[in-house]
């Protein structure tokens, strides 16, 4: 007997909007396949999966990761600033006390 299809979500957040699509996919579907099937790349053509990281529930994964029931695939935007540099700017560039 064939395995039942699984339910997953694909999401992408922008500062002023978001994309969230529920999909029913066959077992063995990868993150890359789910992103393609979701229509995200057609709706937001600036996404480049060679550059944008992907994950499931906040944990980075590769495009060939096999999905499980109720996984939420997240496509992450590139960082706008280096986190260390941003902290230094917020702290006023003060040297660390030691």
PDB file of C-alpha atoms in Angstrom:
ATOM      1  CA  UNK A   1       0.000   0.000   0.000  1.00  0.00           C
ATOM      2  CA  UNK A   2       1.327   3.458  -0.926  1.00  0.00           C
ATOM      3  CA  UNK A   3       2.147   5.883   1.849  1.00  0.00           C
ATOM      4  CA  UNK A   4      -0.280   8.750   2.354  1.00  0.00           C
ATOM      5  CA  UNK A   5       0.724  12.237   1.269  1.00  0.00           C
ATOM      6  CA  UNK A   6       2.058  14.614   3.923  1.00  0.00           C
ATOM      7  CA  UNK A   7       1.100  18.182   4.812  1.00  0.00           C
ATOM      8  CA  UNK A   8       3.864  20.822   4.893  1.00  0.00           C
ATOM      9  CA  UNK A   9       4.138  24.607   4.702  1.00  0.00           C
ATOM     10  CA  UNK A  10       6.533  26.887   2.827  1.00  0.00           C
ATOM     11  CA  UNK A  11       7.096  30.395   4.171  1.00  0.00           C
ATOM     12  CA  UNK A  12       9.165  33.486   3.412  1.00  0.00           C
ATOM     13  CA  UNK A  13       8.991  36.766   5.331  1.00  0.00           C
ATOM     14  CA  UNK A  14       9.674  40.251   4.031  1.00  0.00           C
ATOM     15  CA  UNK A  15       9.663  43.419   6.161  1.00  0.00           C
ATOM     16  CA  UNK A  16       6.213  44.418   4.874  1.00  0.00           C
ATOM     17  CA  UNK A  17       4.639  41.125   3.783  1.00  0.00           C
ATOM     18  CA  UNK A  18       4.941  37.369   3.988  1.00  0.00           C
ATOM     19  CA  UNK A  19       4.382  34.265   1.898  1.00  0.00           C
ATOM     20  CA  UNK A  20       2.842  31.176   3.494  1.00  0.00           C
ATOM     21  CA  UNK A  21       1.586  28.257   1.466  1.00  0.00           C
ATOM     22  CA  UNK A  22       0.271  24.899   2.711  1.00  0.00           C
ATOM     23  CA  UNK A  23       1.098  21.969   0.448  1.00  0.00           C
ATOM     24  CA  UNK A  24       0.190  18.312   0.258  1.00  0.00           C
ATOM     25  CA  UNK A  25       3.197  16.427  -1.092  1.00  0.00           C
ATOM     26  CA  UNK A  26       4.185  12.790  -1.514  1.00  0.00           C
ATOM     27  CA  UNK A  27       6.555  11.179   0.996  1.00  0.00           C
ATOM     28  CA  UNK A  28      10.172  11.664  -0.052  1.00  0.00           C
ATOM     29  CA  UNK A  29       9.653  15.270  -1.187  1.00  0.00           C
ATOM     30  CA  UNK A  30      12.688  17.472  -0.535  1.00  0.00           C
ATOM     31  CA  UNK A  31      12.833  21.064   0.677  1.00  0.00           C
ATOM     32  CA  UNK A  32      13.884  22.198  -2.798  1.00  0.00           C
ATOM     33  CA  UNK A  33      10.965  20.410  -4.437  1.00  0.00           C
ATOM     34  CA  UNK A  34       8.471  21.860  -1.930  1.00  0.00           C
ATOM     35  CA  UNK A  35       9.771  25.403  -2.479  1.00  0.00           C
ATOM     36  CA  UNK A  36       9.403  24.935  -6.231  1.00  0.00           C
ATOM     37  CA  UNK A  37       5.889  23.459  -5.928  1.00  0.00           C
ATOM     38  CA  UNK A  38       4.763  26.247  -3.595  1.00  0.00           C
ATOM     39  CA  UNK A  39       5.104  28.905  -6.307  1.00  0.00           C
ATOM     40  CA  UNK A  40       7.359  31.041  -4.093  1.00  0.00           C
ATOM     41  CA  UNK A  41      10.065  31.377  -6.745  1.00  0.00           C
ATOM     42  CA  UNK A  42       7.500  32.568  -9.319  1.00  0.00           C
ATOM     43  CA  UNK A  43       5.900  34.998  -6.873  1.00  0.00           C
ATOM     44  CA  UNK A  44       9.199  36.436  -5.580  1.00  0.00           C
ATOM     45  CA  UNK A  45      11.715  35.950  -8.424  1.00  0.00           C
ATOM     46  CA  UNK A  46      14.496  37.732  -6.525  1.00  0.00           C
ATOM     47  CA  UNK A  47      14.945  34.619  -4.340  1.00  0.00           C
ATOM     48  CA  UNK A  48      18.006  32.623  -5.351  1.00  0.00           C
ATOM     49  CA  UNK A  49      18.201  29.245  -3.639  1.00  0.00           C
ATOM     50  CA  UNK A  50      21.943  29.211  -4.313  1.00  0.00           C
ATOM     51  CA  UNK A  51      22.204  32.263  -2.007  1.00  0.00           C
ATOM     52  CA  UNK A  52      19.198  32.137   0.325  1.00  0.00           C
ATOM     53  CA  UNK A  53      19.485  29.635   3.164  1.00  0.00           C
ATOM     54  CA  UNK A  54      16.582  27.316   3.949  1.00  0.00           C
ATOM     55  CA  UNK A  55      15.512  25.541   7.098  1.00  0.00           C
ATOM     56  CA  UNK A  56      12.767  23.810   9.029  1.00  0.00           C
ATOM     57  CA  UNK A  57      11.462  25.529  12.154  1.00  0.00           C
ATOM     58  CA  UNK A  58      14.530  27.767  12.478  1.00  0.00           C
ATOM     59  CA  UNK A  59      17.150  25.065  11.927  1.00  0.00           C
ATOM     60  CA  UNK A  60      19.236  25.371   8.754  1.00  0.00           C
ATOM     61  CA  UNK A  61      18.864  22.470   6.355  1.00  0.00           C
ATOM     62  CA  UNK A  62      19.998  21.630   2.821  1.00  0.00           C
ATOM     63  CA  UNK A  63      17.707  21.687  -0.216  1.00  0.00           C
ATOM     64  CA  UNK A  64      17.863  17.884  -0.445  1.00  0.00           C
ATOM     65  CA  UNK A  65      16.490  17.341   3.088  1.00  0.00           C
ATOM     66  CA  UNK A  66      13.473  15.010   2.999  1.00  0.00           C
ATOM     67  CA  UNK A  67      10.367  16.541   4.537  1.00  0.00           C
ATOM     68  CA  UNK A  68       8.212  15.015   7.259  1.00  0.00           C
ATOM     69  CA  UNK A  69       4.562  15.553   8.156  1.00  0.00           C
ATOM     70  CA  UNK A  70       3.825  19.120   9.359  1.00  0.00           C
ATOM     71  CA  UNK A  71       7.310  20.507   8.570  1.00  0.00           C
ATOM     72  CA  UNK A  72       7.415  24.264   7.960  1.00  0.00           C
ATOM     73  CA  UNK A  73      10.011  25.084   5.308  1.00  0.00           C
ATOM     74  CA  UNK A  74      11.485  28.544   5.813  1.00  0.00           C
ATOM     75  CA  UNK A  75      13.427  30.450   3.176  1.00  0.00           C
ATOM     76  CA  UNK A  76      15.679  33.007   4.858  1.00  0.00           C
ATOM     77  CA  UNK A  77      16.648  36.428   3.538  1.00  0.00           C
ATOM     78  CA  UNK A  78      20.362  37.262   3.373  1.00  0.00           C
ATOM     79  CA  UNK A  79      21.640  39.259   6.338  1.00  0.00           C
ATOM     80  CA  UNK A  80      21.627  42.999   5.714  1.00  0.00           C
ATOM     81  CA  UNK A  81      24.520  43.605   8.138  1.00  0.00           C
ATOM     82  CA  UNK A  82      27.144  41.565   9.921  1.00  0.00           C
ATOM     83  CA  UNK A  83      25.685  40.849  13.403  1.00  0.00           C
ATOM     84  CA  UNK A  84      29.011  41.561  15.156  1.00  0.00           C
ATOM     85  CA  UNK A  85      29.398  44.876  13.367  1.00  0.00           C
ATOM     86  CA  UNK A  86      25.800  45.849  14.147  1.00  0.00           C
ATOM     87  CA  UNK A  87      26.400  45.159  17.878  1.00  0.00           C
ATOM     88  CA  UNK A  88      29.554  47.295  17.796  1.00  0.00           C
ATOM     89  CA  UNK A  89      27.631  50.193  16.231  1.00  0.00           C
ATOM     90  CA  UNK A  90      24.853  49.924  18.811  1.00  0.00           C
ATOM     91  CA  UNK A  91      27.441  49.882  21.592  1.00  0.00           C
ATOM     92  CA  UNK A  92      29.048  53.016  20.165  1.00  0.00           C
ATOM     93  CA  UNK A  93      32.250  51.306  19.094  1.00  0.00           C
ATOM     94  CA  UNK A  94      33.533  51.100  22.671  1.00  0.00           C
ATOM     95  CA  UNK A  95      36.355  48.612  23.195  1.00  0.00           C
ATOM     96  CA  UNK A  96      35.589  45.593  25.340  1.00  0.00           C
ATOM     97  CA  UNK A  97      36.571  45.812  29.008  1.00  0.00           C
ATOM     98  CA  UNK A  98      39.012  43.226  30.042  1.00  0.00           C
TER      99      UNK A  98
END
